[in-house]
PDB file of C-alpha atoms in Angstrom:
ATOM      1  CA  MET A   1      -0.256  -7.503  -4.188  1.00  0.00           C
ATOM      2  CA  PHE A   2      -2.932  -8.479  -6.691  1.00  0.00           C
ATOM      3  CA  ARG A   3      -3.006 -12.081  -5.432  1.00  0.00           C
ATOM      4  CA  SER A   4      -3.318 -10.853  -1.864  1.00  0.00           C
ATOM      5  CA  TRP A   5      -6.173  -8.546  -2.842  1.00  0.00           C
ATOM      6  CA  VAL A   6      -8.054 -11.340  -4.596  1.00  0.00           C
ATOM      7  CA  LEU A   7      -7.532 -13.572  -1.547  1.00  0.00           C
ATOM      8  CA  LEU A   8      -8.869 -10.776   0.662  1.00  0.00           C
ATOM      9  CA  LEU A   9     -11.994 -10.555  -1.474  1.00  0.00           C
ATOM     10  CA  ALA A  10     -12.536 -14.297  -1.581  1.00  0.00           C
ATOM     11  CA  LEU A  11     -12.326 -14.650   2.191  1.00  0.00           C
ATOM     12  CA  VAL A  12     -14.612 -11.697   2.831  1.00  0.00           C
ATOM     13  CA  PHE A  13     -17.279 -13.055   0.513  1.00  0.00           C
ATOM     14  CA  LEU A  14     -16.980 -16.544   1.874  1.00  0.00           C
ATOM     15  CA  ALA A  15     -17.566 -15.145   5.343  1.00  0.00           C
ATOM     16  CA  ALA A  16     -20.329 -12.750   4.445  1.00  0.00           C
ATOM     17  CA  CYS A  17     -23.196 -15.236   4.285  1.00  0.00           C
ATOM     18  CA  GLY A  18     -24.379 -15.998   7.800  1.00  0.00           C
ATOM     19  CA  LYS A  19     -26.589 -14.148  10.268  1.00  0.00           C
ATOM     20  CA  GLN A  20     -25.267 -13.281  13.712  1.00  0.00           C
ATOM     21  CA  LYS A  21     -26.277 -15.897  16.264  1.00  0.00           C
ATOM     22  CA  ASP A  22     -24.405 -17.415  19.183  1.00  0.00           C
ATOM     23  CA  GLU A  23     -25.896 -20.897  19.351  1.00  0.00           C
ATOM     24  CA  VAL A  24     -24.829 -23.533  16.825  1.00  0.00           C
ATOM     25  CA  SER A  25     -26.238 -27.047  16.865  1.00  0.00           C
ATOM     26  CA  ALA A  26     -23.766 -29.902  17.190  1.00  0.00           C
ATOM     27  CA  THR A  27     -25.888 -31.946  14.749  1.00  0.00           C
ATOM     28  CA  PRO A  28     -24.646 -31.955  11.124  1.00  0.00           C
ATOM     29  CA  GLY A  29     -26.750 -29.936   8.712  1.00  0.00           C
ATOM     30  CA  GLY A  30     -29.614 -27.640   9.599  1.00  0.00           C
ATOM     31  CA  GLY A  31     -33.180 -28.253  10.669  1.00  0.00           C
ATOM     32  CA  SER A  32     -34.246 -25.654   8.096  1.00  0.00           C
ATOM     33  CA  PRO A  33     -32.487 -24.128   5.059  1.00  0.00           C
ATOM     34  CA  GLU A  34     -31.983 -20.869   6.972  1.00  0.00           C
ATOM     35  CA  ASP A  35     -30.474 -22.665   9.963  1.00  0.00           C
ATOM     36  CA  ALA A  36     -28.117 -24.645   7.748  1.00  0.00           C
ATOM     37  CA  ALA A  37     -26.750 -21.537   6.009  1.00  0.00           C
ATOM     38  CA  ARG A  38     -26.614 -19.429   9.156  1.00  0.00           C
ATOM     39  CA  GLU A  39     -24.975 -21.988  11.455  1.00  0.00           C
ATOM     40  CA  SER A  40     -22.345 -23.028   8.912  1.00  0.00           C
ATOM     41  CA  LEU A  41     -21.223 -19.489   8.400  1.00  0.00           C
ATOM     42  CA  ILE A  42     -21.217 -18.567  12.064  1.00  0.00           C
ATOM     43  CA  LEU A  43     -18.555 -21.246  12.393  1.00  0.00           C
ATOM     44  CA  LEU A  44     -16.652 -19.731   9.471  1.00  0.00           C
ATOM     45  CA  ARG A  45     -16.905 -16.271  11.002  1.00  0.00           C
ATOM     46  CA  ASP A  46     -15.364 -17.534  14.223  1.00  0.00           C
ATOM     47  CA  GLY A  47     -12.650 -19.547  12.480  1.00  0.00           C
ATOM     48  CA  LYS A  48     -13.951 -22.885  13.737  1.00  0.00           C
ATOM     49  CA  PHE A  49     -13.149 -24.714  10.521  1.00  0.00           C
ATOM     50  CA  ASP A  50     -13.079 -28.233  11.960  1.00  0.00           C
ATOM     51  CA  ALA A  51     -16.572 -27.733  13.407  1.00  0.00           C
ATOM     52  CA  PHE A  52     -17.675 -26.078  10.159  1.00  0.00           C
ATOM     53  CA  TRP A  53     -16.908 -29.141   8.051  1.00  0.00           C
ATOM     54  CA  ARG A  54     -18.524 -31.451  10.592  1.00  0.00           C
ATOM     55  CA  HIS A  55     -21.669 -29.325  10.427  1.00  0.00           C
ATOM     56  CA  ALA A  56     -21.698 -28.557   6.684  1.00  0.00           C
ATOM     57  CA  LEU A  57     -21.355 -32.156   5.455  1.00  0.00           C
ATOM     58  CA  PRO A  58     -23.339 -35.331   6.113  1.00  0.00           C
ATOM     59  CA  PRO A  59     -21.372 -37.641   8.454  1.00  0.00           C
ATOM     60  CA  ALA A  60     -20.279 -40.016   5.685  1.00  0.00           C
ATOM     61  CA  ASP A  61     -19.011 -37.159   3.497  1.00  0.00           C
ATOM     62  CA  PHE A  62     -17.148 -35.592   6.415  1.00  0.00           C
ATOM     63  CA  ALA A  63     -15.460 -38.917   7.126  1.00  0.00           C
ATOM     64  CA  THR A  64     -14.456 -39.100   3.456  1.00  0.00           C
ATOM     65  CA  LEU A  65     -13.087 -35.544   3.485  1.00  0.00           C
ATOM     66  CA  ARG A  66     -11.033 -36.246   6.597  1.00  0.00           C
ATOM     67  CA  ALA A  67      -9.684 -39.504   5.157  1.00  0.00           C
ATOM     68  CA  ASP A  68      -8.844 -37.782   1.858  1.00  0.00           C
ATOM     69  CA  TRP A  69      -6.917 -34.962   3.512  1.00  0.00           C
ATOM     70  CA  PRO A  70      -3.414 -36.503   3.383  1.00  0.00           C
ATOM     71  CA  ARG A  71      -3.931 -37.320  -0.294  1.00  0.00           C
ATOM     72  CA  ARG A  72      -5.120 -33.753  -0.964  1.00  0.00           C
ATOM     73  CA  ASN A  73      -1.854 -32.485   0.494  1.00  0.00           C
ATOM     74  CA  GLU A  74       0.147 -34.963  -1.559  1.00  0.00           C
ATOM     75  CA  ALA A  75      -1.662 -33.809  -4.701  1.00  0.00           C
ATOM     76  CA  ALA A  76      -0.732 -30.171  -4.076  1.00  0.00           C
ATOM     77  CA  GLU A  77       1.935 -28.791  -6.398  1.00  0.00           C
ATOM     78  CA  PRO A  78       5.317 -28.895  -4.603  1.00  0.00           C
ATOM     79  CA  LEU A  79       7.300 -25.710  -4.087  1.00  0.00           C
ATOM     80  CA  ASN A  80      10.388 -25.210  -6.196  1.00  0.00           C
ATOM     81  CA  PRO A  81      13.684 -24.412  -4.409  1.00  0.00           C
ATOM     82  CA  ASP A  82      13.352 -20.675  -5.074  1.00  0.00           C
ATOM     83  CA  ASP A  83       9.837 -20.488  -3.601  1.00  0.00           C
ATOM     84  CA  ARG A  84      10.905 -22.613  -0.642  1.00  0.00           C
ATOM     85  CA  ALA A  85      13.806 -20.256   0.089  1.00  0.00           C
ATOM     86  CA  LYS A  86      11.543 -17.198  -0.155  1.00  0.00           C
ATOM     87  CA  PHE A  87       9.022 -18.790   2.187  1.00  0.00           C
ATOM     88  CA  ALA A  88      11.690 -19.633   4.744  1.00  0.00           C
ATOM     89  CA  ALA A  89      13.177 -16.135   4.579  1.00  0.00           C
ATOM     90  CA  GLY A  90       9.791 -14.463   4.937  1.00  0.00           C
ATOM     91  CA  LEU A  91       8.799 -16.698   7.837  1.00  0.00           C
ATOM     92  CA  LYS A  92      12.069 -15.962   9.616  1.00  0.00           C
ATOM     93  CA  ARG A  93      11.549 -12.217   9.261  1.00  0.00           C
ATOM     94  CA  LEU A  94       8.024 -12.465  10.677  1.00  0.00           C
ATOM     95  CA  THR A  95       8.931 -14.571  13.688  1.00  0.00           C
ATOM     96  CA  GLU A  96      12.424 -13.462  14.759  1.00  0.00           C
ATOM     97  CA  PRO A  97      12.938 -11.358  17.921  1.00  0.00           C
ATOM     98  CA  ASP A  98      11.979  -7.667  17.461  1.00  0.00           C
ATOM     99  CA  ALA A  99      10.390  -8.554  14.120  1.00  0.00           C
ATOM    100  CA  GLU A 100       7.896  -5.697  14.444  1.00  0.00           C
ATOM    101  CA  LYS A 101      10.621  -3.046  14.785  1.00  0.00           C
ATOM    102  CA  LYS A 102      12.791  -4.497  12.023  1.00  0.00           C
ATOM    103  CA  LEU A 103       9.917  -4.839   9.549  1.00  0.00           C
ATOM    104  CA  PHE A 104       8.671  -1.307  10.180  1.00  0.00           C
ATOM    105  CA  ALA A 105      12.185   0.086   9.786  1.00  0.00           C
ATOM    106  CA  ASP A 106      12.383  -1.630   6.386  1.00  0.00           C
ATOM    107  CA  LEU A 107       8.884  -0.511   5.381  1.00  0.00           C
ATOM    108  CA  ARG A 108       9.064   3.115   6.522  1.00  0.00           C
ATOM    109  CA  PRO A 109      11.023   4.447   3.475  1.00  0.00           C
ATOM    110  CA  THR A 110       8.441   2.816   1.201  1.00  0.00           C
ATOM    111  CA  LEU A 111       5.597   4.498   3.077  1.00  0.00           C
ATOM    112  CA  VAL A 112       7.307   7.877   2.796  1.00  0.00           C
ATOM    113  CA  ARG A 113       7.918   7.329  -0.908  1.00  0.00           C
ATOM    114  CA  PHE A 114       4.316   6.265  -1.391  1.00  0.00           C
ATOM    115  CA  ASP A 115       3.026   9.504   0.132  1.00  0.00           C
ATOM    116  CA  ARG A 116       5.432  11.560  -1.959  1.00  0.00           C
ATOM    117  CA  GLU A 117       5.172   9.834  -5.349  1.00  0.00           C
ATOM    118  CA  TYR A 118       2.255   7.432  -5.596  1.00  0.00           C
ATOM    119  CA  LYS A 119      -0.590   8.581  -3.362  1.00  0.00           C
ATOM    120  CA  SER A 120      -2.121  10.667  -6.141  1.00  0.00           C
ATOM    121  CA  GLN A 121      -2.049   7.640  -8.459  1.00  0.00           C
ATOM    122  CA  MET A 122      -4.262   5.460  -6.220  1.00  0.00           C
ATOM    123  CA  PRO A 123      -7.387   5.947  -8.407  1.00  0.00           C
ATOM    124  CA  LEU A 124      -5.439   4.579 -11.397  1.00  0.00           C
ATOM    125  CA  VAL A 125      -3.942   1.696  -9.396  1.00  0.00           C
ATOM    126  CA  SER A 126      -7.342   0.859  -7.902  1.00  0.00           C
ATOM    127  CA  GLY A 127      -8.988   0.930 -11.331  1.00  0.00           C
ATOM    128  CA  MET A 128      -6.369  -1.431 -12.749  1.00  0.00           C
ATOM    129  CA  GLY A 129      -6.807  -3.800  -9.808  1.00  0.00           C
ATOM    130  CA  GLN A 130     -10.576  -3.697 -10.224  1.00  0.00           C
ATOM    131  CA  SER A 131     -10.312  -4.527 -13.925  1.00  0.00           C
ATOM    132  CA  MET A 132      -7.895  -7.405 -13.274  1.00  0.00           C
ATOM    133  CA  ALA A 133     -10.099  -8.836 -10.527  1.00  0.00           C
ATOM    134  CA  LEU A 134     -13.228  -8.699 -12.700  1.00  0.00           C
ATOM    135  CA  THR A 135     -11.382 -10.428 -15.545  1.00  0.00           C
ATOM    136  CA  ALA A 136     -10.132 -13.162 -13.178  1.00  0.00           C
ATOM    137  CA  ILE A 137     -13.698 -13.716 -11.935  1.00  0.00           C
ATOM    138  CA  ASP A 138     -15.089 -13.946 -15.477  1.00  0.00           C
ATOM    139  CA  GLN A 139     -12.427 -16.496 -16.449  1.00  0.00           C
ATOM    140  CA  ALA A 140     -12.796 -18.638 -13.302  1.00  0.00           C
ATOM    141  CA  THR A 141     -14.051 -22.112 -14.159  1.00  0.00           C
ATOM    142  CA  ASP A 142     -14.823 -23.280 -10.619  1.00  0.00           C
ATOM    143  CA  LEU A 143     -17.376 -20.592  -9.710  1.00  0.00           C
ATOM    144  CA  THR A 144     -21.125 -20.758 -10.240  1.00  0.00           C
ATOM    145  CA  VAL A 145     -23.031 -17.997 -12.015  1.00  0.00           C
ATOM    146  CA  SER A 146     -24.346 -16.776  -8.663  1.00  0.00           C
ATOM    147  CA  GLN A 147     -20.870 -16.735  -7.090  1.00  0.00           C
ATOM    148  CA  LYS A 148     -19.447 -14.775 -10.019  1.00  0.00           C
ATOM    149  CA  HIS A 149     -22.256 -12.228  -9.750  1.00  0.00           C
ATOM    150  CA  GLN A 150     -21.642 -11.812  -6.026  1.00  0.00           C
ATOM    151  CA  LEU A 151     -17.894 -11.419  -6.475  1.00  0.00           C
ATOM    152  CA  ARG A 152     -18.339  -8.808  -9.223  1.00  0.00           C
ATOM    153  CA  GLU A 153     -20.625  -6.774  -6.985  1.00  0.00           C
ATOM    154  CA  ALA A 154     -18.174  -7.006  -4.106  1.00  0.00           C
ATOM    155  CA  VAL A 155     -15.184  -6.003  -6.247  1.00  0.00           C
ATOM    156  CA  ASN A 156     -17.119  -2.954  -7.398  1.00  0.00           C
ATOM    157  CA  VAL A 157     -17.671  -2.039  -3.741  1.00  0.00           C
ATOM    158  CA  VAL A 158     -14.158  -2.718  -2.453  1.00  0.00           C
ATOM    159  CA  ALA A 159     -12.271  -1.002  -5.303  1.00  0.00           C
ATOM    160  CA  PRO A 160     -13.583   2.516  -4.511  1.00  0.00           C
ATOM    161  CA  TRP A 161     -12.911   1.849  -0.821  1.00  0.00           C
ATOM    162  CA  THR A 162      -9.208   1.236  -1.535  1.00  0.00           C
ATOM    163  CA  GLN A 163      -9.002   4.813  -2.827  1.00  0.00           C
ATOM    164  CA  THR A 164     -10.204   6.202   0.508  1.00  0.00           C
ATOM    165  CA  ILE A 165      -7.527   4.502   2.640  1.00  0.00           C
ATOM    166  CA  ASP A 166      -4.320   6.272   3.550  1.00  0.00           C
ATOM    167  CA  TRP A 167      -1.991   3.378   2.747  1.00  0.00           C
ATOM    168  CA  GLY A 168       1.006   5.491   3.763  1.00  0.00           C
ATOM    169  CA  ASP A 169      -0.246   5.972   7.330  1.00  0.00           C
ATOM    170  CA  GLN A 170       2.706   4.884   9.474  1.00  0.00           C
ATOM    171  CA  ALA A 171       0.655   4.300  12.629  1.00  0.00           C
ATOM    172  CA  LYS A 172      -1.658   1.917  10.800  1.00  0.00           C
ATOM    173  CA  ALA A 173       1.319   0.214   9.189  1.00  0.00           C
ATOM    174  CA  LYS A 174       2.727  -0.475  12.649  1.00  0.00           C
ATOM    175  CA  GLU A 175      -0.615  -1.990  13.717  1.00  0.00           C
ATOM    176  CA  ALA A 176      -0.784  -4.119  10.586  1.00  0.00           C
ATOM    177  CA  ILE A 177       2.780  -5.399  11.042  1.00  0.00           C
ATOM    178  CA  ALA A 178       2.045  -6.299  14.664  1.00  0.00           C
ATOM    179  CA  VAL A 179      -0.964  -8.342  13.531  1.00  0.00           C
ATOM    180  CA  LEU A 180       1.055 -10.143  10.832  1.00  0.00           C
ATOM    181  CA  VAL A 181       3.874 -10.979  13.226  1.00  0.00           C
ATOM    182  CA  ASP A 182       1.501 -12.205  15.928  1.00  0.00           C
ATOM    183  CA  THR A 183      -0.377 -14.363  13.418  1.00  0.00           C
ATOM    184  CA  ALA A 184       2.813 -15.872  11.989  1.00  0.00           C
ATOM    185  CA  ARG A 185       4.050 -16.761  15.463  1.00  0.00           C
ATOM    186  CA  LYS A 186       0.734 -18.335  16.445  1.00  0.00           C
ATOM    187  CA  ALA A 187       0.680 -20.398  13.235  1.00  0.00           C
ATOM    188  CA  ASN A 188       3.918 -22.039  14.414  1.00  0.00           C
ATOM    189  CA  LEU A 189       5.093 -23.064  10.958  1.00  0.00           C
ATOM    190  CA  SER A 190       8.684 -24.152  10.523  1.00  0.00           C
ATOM    191  CA  THR A 191       8.941 -24.906   6.790  1.00  0.00           C
ATOM    192  CA  PRO A 192       6.609 -24.683   3.777  1.00  0.00           C
ATOM    193  CA  ASP A 193       6.658 -28.464   3.612  1.00  0.00           C
ATOM    194  CA  ALA A 194       4.926 -28.556   6.994  1.00  0.00           C
ATOM    195  CA  LEU A 195       1.793 -27.354   5.225  1.00  0.00           C
ATOM    196  CA  HIS A 196       1.789 -30.535   3.120  1.00  0.00           C
ATOM    197  CA  THR A 197       2.276 -32.929   6.037  1.00  0.00           C
ATOM    198  CA  MET A 198      -0.451 -31.659   8.364  1.00  0.00           C
ATOM    199  CA  ASN A 199      -3.372 -33.877   9.208  1.00  0.00           C
ATOM    200  CA  PHE A 200      -6.914 -32.558   8.949  1.00  0.00           C
ATOM    201  CA  GLU A 201      -7.115 -31.177  12.483  1.00  0.00           C
ATOM    202  CA  GLN A 202      -3.722 -29.466  12.226  1.00  0.00           C
ATOM    203  CA  SER A 203      -4.678 -27.866   8.924  1.00  0.00           C
ATOM    204  CA  MET A 204      -7.949 -26.556  10.349  1.00  0.00           C
ATOM    205  CA  ALA A 205      -6.116 -25.039  13.333  1.00  0.00           C
ATOM    206  CA  THR A 206      -3.659 -23.293  10.998  1.00  0.00           C
ATOM    207  CA  TRP A 207      -6.499 -21.999   8.828  1.00  0.00           C
ATOM    208  CA  SER A 208      -8.200 -20.656  11.924  1.00  0.00           C
ATOM    209  CA  THR A 209      -5.092 -18.779  13.021  1.00  0.00           C
ATOM    210  CA  ALA A 210      -4.634 -17.266   9.554  1.00  0.00           C
ATOM    211  CA  TRP A 211      -8.314 -16.308   9.208  1.00  0.00           C
ATOM    212  CA  LEU A 212      -8.586 -14.638  12.618  1.00  0.00           C
ATOM    213  CA  GLY A 213      -5.368 -12.733  11.933  1.00  0.00           C
ATOM    214  CA  PHE A 214      -6.665 -11.684   8.538  1.00  0.00           C
ATOM    215  CA  LYS A 215      -9.841 -10.286  10.100  1.00  0.00           C
ATOM    216  CA  ARG A 216      -7.744  -8.260  12.551  1.00  0.00           C
ATOM    217  CA  LEU A 217      -5.653  -6.953   9.659  1.00  0.00           C
ATOM    218  CA  LEU A 218      -8.756  -5.759   7.815  1.00  0.00           C
ATOM    219  CA  ASP A 219     -10.021  -4.093  10.981  1.00  0.00           C
ATOM    220  CA  VAL A 220      -6.866  -1.957  11.070  1.00  0.00           C
ATOM    221  CA  TYR A 221      -7.937  -0.357   7.790  1.00  0.00           C
ATOM    222  CA  GLY A 222     -11.624  -0.096   8.637  1.00  0.00           C
ATOM    223  CA  LEU A 223     -13.099  -3.132   6.897  1.00  0.00           C
ATOM    224  CA  SER A 224     -14.984  -5.093   9.561  1.00  0.00           C
ATOM    225  CA  ILE A 225     -16.125  -8.555   8.544  1.00  0.00           C
ATOM    226  CA  ASP A 226     -18.084  -8.921  11.768  1.00  0.00           C
ATOM    227  CA  LYS A 227     -20.020  -5.751  10.926  1.00  0.00           C
ATOM    228  CA  THR A 228     -20.940  -7.366   7.633  1.00  0.00           C
ATOM    229  CA  PHE A 229     -22.217 -10.403   9.535  1.00  0.00           C
ATOM    230  CA  ASP A 230     -24.415  -8.181  11.684  1.00  0.00           C
ATOM    231  CA  SER A 231     -26.173  -6.915   8.556  1.00  0.00           C
ATOM    232  CA  ILE A 232     -27.067 -10.283   7.030  1.00  0.00           C
ATOM    233  CA  SER A 233     -30.485 -11.808   6.532  1.00  0.00           C
ATOM    234  CA  ILE A 234     -31.342 -15.206   5.026  1.00  0.00           C
ATOM    235  CA  ASP A 235     -34.747 -15.920   3.486  1.00  0.00           C
ATOM    236  CA  THR A 236     -36.106 -19.090   1.903  1.00  0.00           C
ATOM    237  CA  LEU A 237     -37.598 -18.267  -1.490  1.00  0.00           C
ATOM    238  CA  GLU A 238     -38.775 -21.743  -2.461  1.00  0.00           C
ATOM    239  CA  ILE A 239     -38.810 -25.319  -1.214  1.00  0.00           C
ATOM    240  CA  SER A 240     -39.560 -28.008  -3.764  1.00  0.00           C
ATOM    241  CA  GLY A 241     -39.229 -31.621  -2.704  1.00  0.00           C
ATOM    242  CA  GLY A 242     -35.734 -32.061  -1.315  1.00  0.00           C
ATOM    243  CA  SER A 243     -34.358 -28.772  -2.622  1.00  0.00           C
ATOM    244  CA  ALA A 244     -34.534 -25.227  -1.252  1.00  0.00           C
ATOM    245  CA  HIS A 245     -33.576 -21.893  -2.784  1.00  0.00           C
ATOM    246  CA  VAL A 246     -32.489 -19.217  -0.286  1.00  0.00           C
ATOM    247  CA  LYS A 247     -31.672 -15.528  -0.724  1.00  0.00           C
ATOM    248  CA  ILE A 248     -28.826 -13.975   1.280  1.00  0.00           C
ATOM    249  CA  THR A 249     -28.725 -10.203   1.716  1.00  0.00           C
ATOM    250  CA  TYR A 250     -25.926  -8.280   3.414  1.00  0.00           C
ATOM    251  CA  THR A 251     -24.045  -4.988   3.318  1.00  0.00           C
ATOM    252  CA  LEU A 252     -20.349  -4.692   2.527  1.00  0.00           C
ATOM    253  CA  LEU A 253     -18.877  -1.281   3.357  1.00  0.00           C
ATOM    254  CA  ASP A 254     -22.467  -0.035   3.709  1.00  0.00           C
ATOM    255  CA  LYS A 255     -23.384  -1.178   0.186  1.00  0.00           C
ATOM    256  CA  PRO A 256     -26.134  -3.831  -0.183  1.00  0.00           C
ATOM    257  CA  ILE A 257     -25.294  -7.106  -1.923  1.00  0.00           C
ATOM    258  CA  GLN A 258     -27.519 -10.095  -2.641  1.00  0.00           C
ATOM    259  CA  THR A 259     -26.666 -13.676  -3.481  1.00  0.00           C
ATOM    260  CA  ASP A 260     -28.438 -17.002  -3.357  1.00  0.00           C
ATOM    261  CA  ALA A 261     -27.784 -20.647  -2.591  1.00  0.00           C
ATOM    262  CA  THR A 262     -29.387 -24.011  -3.193  1.00  0.00           C
ATOM    263  CA  LEU A 263     -29.642 -26.514  -0.340  1.00  0.00           C
ATOM    264  CA  VAL A 264     -30.582 -30.187  -0.445  1.00  0.00           C
ATOM    265  CA  LEU A 265     -32.381 -32.300   2.134  1.00  0.00           C
ATOM    266  CA  LEU A 266     -30.547 -35.488   3.129  1.00  0.00           C
ATOM    267  CA  ASP A 267     -31.702 -37.685   6.027  1.00  0.00           C
ATOM    268  CA  GLY A 268     -33.857 -34.869   7.371  1.00  0.00           C
ATOM    269  CA  ARG A 269     -31.078 -32.242   7.401  1.00  0.00           C
ATOM    270  CA  TRP A 270     -30.253 -29.413   4.971  1.00  0.00           C
ATOM    271  CA  TYR A 271     -26.846 -28.999   3.295  1.00  0.00           C
ATOM    272  CA  ASP A 272     -25.386 -26.548   0.778  1.00  0.00           C
ATOM    273  CA  SER A 273     -25.559 -28.218  -2.617  1.00  0.00           C
ATOM    274  CA  ASP A 274     -22.501 -26.547  -4.167  1.00  0.00           C
ATOM    275  CA  LEU A 275     -20.274 -27.323  -1.199  1.00  0.00           C
ATOM    276  CA  LEU A 276     -21.361 -30.935  -1.003  1.00  0.00           C
ATOM    277  CA  GLN A 277     -20.938 -31.396  -4.754  1.00  0.00           C
ATOM    278  CA  ARG A 278     -17.433 -29.902  -4.661  1.00  0.00           C
ATOM    279  CA  VAL A 279     -16.313 -32.209  -1.843  1.00  0.00           C
ATOM    280  CA  ARG A 280     -17.609 -35.231  -3.737  1.00  0.00           C
ATOM    281  CA  ASP A 281     -15.964 -34.089  -6.966  1.00  0.00           C
ATOM    282  CA  GLU A 282     -12.627 -33.673  -5.181  1.00  0.00           C
ATOM    283  CA  HIS A 283     -12.963 -37.151  -3.702  1.00  0.00           C
ATOM    284  CA  ALA A 284     -13.640 -38.576  -7.163  1.00  0.00           C
ATOM    285  CA  LYS A 285     -10.452 -36.941  -8.496  1.00  0.00           C
ATOM    286  CA  LEU A 286      -8.413 -38.539  -5.712  1.00  0.00           C
ATOM    287  CA  THR A 287      -9.981 -41.980  -6.100  1.00  0.00           C
ATOM    288  CA  PRO A 288      -8.315 -44.375  -8.573  1.00  0.00           C
ATOM    289  CA  PRO A 289     -10.712 -45.620 -11.260  1.00  0.00           C
ATOM    290  CA  ALA A 290     -12.262 -49.015 -10.614  1.00  0.00           C
ATOM    291  CA  PRO A 291     -10.842 -51.856 -12.729  1.00  0.00           C
ATOM    292  CA  ALA A 292     -12.830 -52.635 -15.839  1.00  0.00           C
ATOM    293  CA  THR A 293     -15.187 -55.616 -15.674  1.00  0.00           C
ATOM    294  CA  SER A 294     -16.241 -57.974 -18.400  1.00  0.00           C
ATOM    295  CA  ALA A 295     -19.944 -57.671 -17.559  1.00  0.00           C
ATOM    296  CA  PRO A 296     -21.953 -56.643 -20.620  1.00  0.00           C
ATOM    297  CA  ALA A 297     -23.225 -53.087 -20.613  1.00  0.00           C
ATOM    298  CA  GLY A 298     -26.940 -52.592 -20.943  1.00  0.00           C
ATOM    299  CA  PRO A 299     -29.889 -50.636 -19.641  1.00  0.00           C
ATOM    300  CA  ALA A 300     -30.123 -52.812 -16.533  1.00  0.00           C
ATOM    301  CA  SER A 301     -26.495 -52.136 -15.570  1.00  0.00           C
ATOM    302  CA  ALA A 302     -26.614 -48.359 -15.997  1.00  0.00           C
ATOM    303  CA  ALA A 303     -26.649 -46.679 -12.622  1.00  0.00           C
ATOM    304  CA  ALA A 304     -27.578 -43.100 -11.832  1.00  0.00           C
ATOM    305  CA  PRO A 305     -24.693 -40.803 -10.916  1.00  0.00           C
ATOM    306  CA  PRO A 306     -24.061 -40.627  -7.157  1.00  0.00           C
ATOM    307  CA  GLU A 307     -25.046 -36.960  -7.183  1.00  0.00           C
ATOM    308  CA  GLN A 308     -28.524 -37.840  -8.453  1.00  0.00           C
ATOM    309  CA  ALA A 309     -28.802 -40.787  -6.079  1.00  0.00           C
ATOM    310  CA  ALA A 310     -28.126 -38.423  -3.181  1.00  0.00           C
ATOM    311  CA  GLY A 311     -30.597 -35.852  -4.457  1.00  0.00           C
ATOM    312  CA  ILE A 312     -27.896 -33.330  -5.423  1.00  0.00           C
ATOM    313  CA  PRO A 313     -28.351 -31.451  -8.721  1.00  0.00           C
ATOM    314  CA  VAL A 314     -25.725 -32.534 -11.227  1.00  0.00           C
ATOM    315  CA  ALA A 315     -23.230 -30.002 -12.542  1.00  0.00           C
ATOM    316  CA  GLY A 316     -24.844 -27.626 -15.000  1.00  0.00           C
ATOM    317  CA  ALA A 317     -28.367 -28.430 -13.846  1.00  0.00           C
ATOM    318  CA  ARG A 318     -28.664 -25.290 -11.770  1.00  0.00           C
ATOM    319  CA  GLY A 319     -29.873 -22.158 -13.441  1.00  0.00           C
ATOM    320  CA  ARG A 320     -28.800 -19.581 -10.970  1.00  0.00           C
TER     321      ARG A 320
END
């Protein structure tokens, strides 16, 4: 449950960064920092992940990401036999005939027991979950200072909300189960290994199905991601050379949250610096080291890191 809650938070915060707008340019990047941030996240909101990556990365980096995809899947940690069996059993239960009725019949005693024994303990459970989530955020090594700040704020908004939901509501449980079953069927997965053999386009389609289903699931319990999108504004605070600092303001469950982002200008288009840096770092991890040469090292042979050559701040250079 804790892992699912953290995933819920991560997806909500990833989505909650783009202003509502229907038109998205087919050209990679944005003509302005605001356009770049807004258009990328409109695509995320709508689950158009293939189009998102094409827009959010310069053409050469997108081509690299797409070419790397099979190797990314190969590098993923394989499932052990026990996990594989659990995955197969869970998938079968979600996709078999009359899955909705069977799952609710299994869940109903738990809902009744929750109302009778655990409903009054929700403040304690919520507080424990909040503490665990904040600790996980503080210990995360792949988040920037700004991202950690945003996630902490969001956790402190979502945790009190969990105490207001009637998790034992049987009507809502039926709705939620119907969404899960419909999403699992649309994903059309046969085995967990299928996730590791998908090409880029297949993976993006599966992500889209999962994301759109997840949004519907949140809607059942009153957390609307699209409502959060409607509240967002993006403002450029500073442009200096080929770098721009933007502020993103939005409301989550009617509570205001602010975050920021740094964008870089490449070939006349703006791109998110953190995202671009992460894609290039992942590519470097998947690329075998070049064979050593016998050429003498010296000042003339020292080259600037590719991040600096592209105008991207190197890791640790940002003071957000």
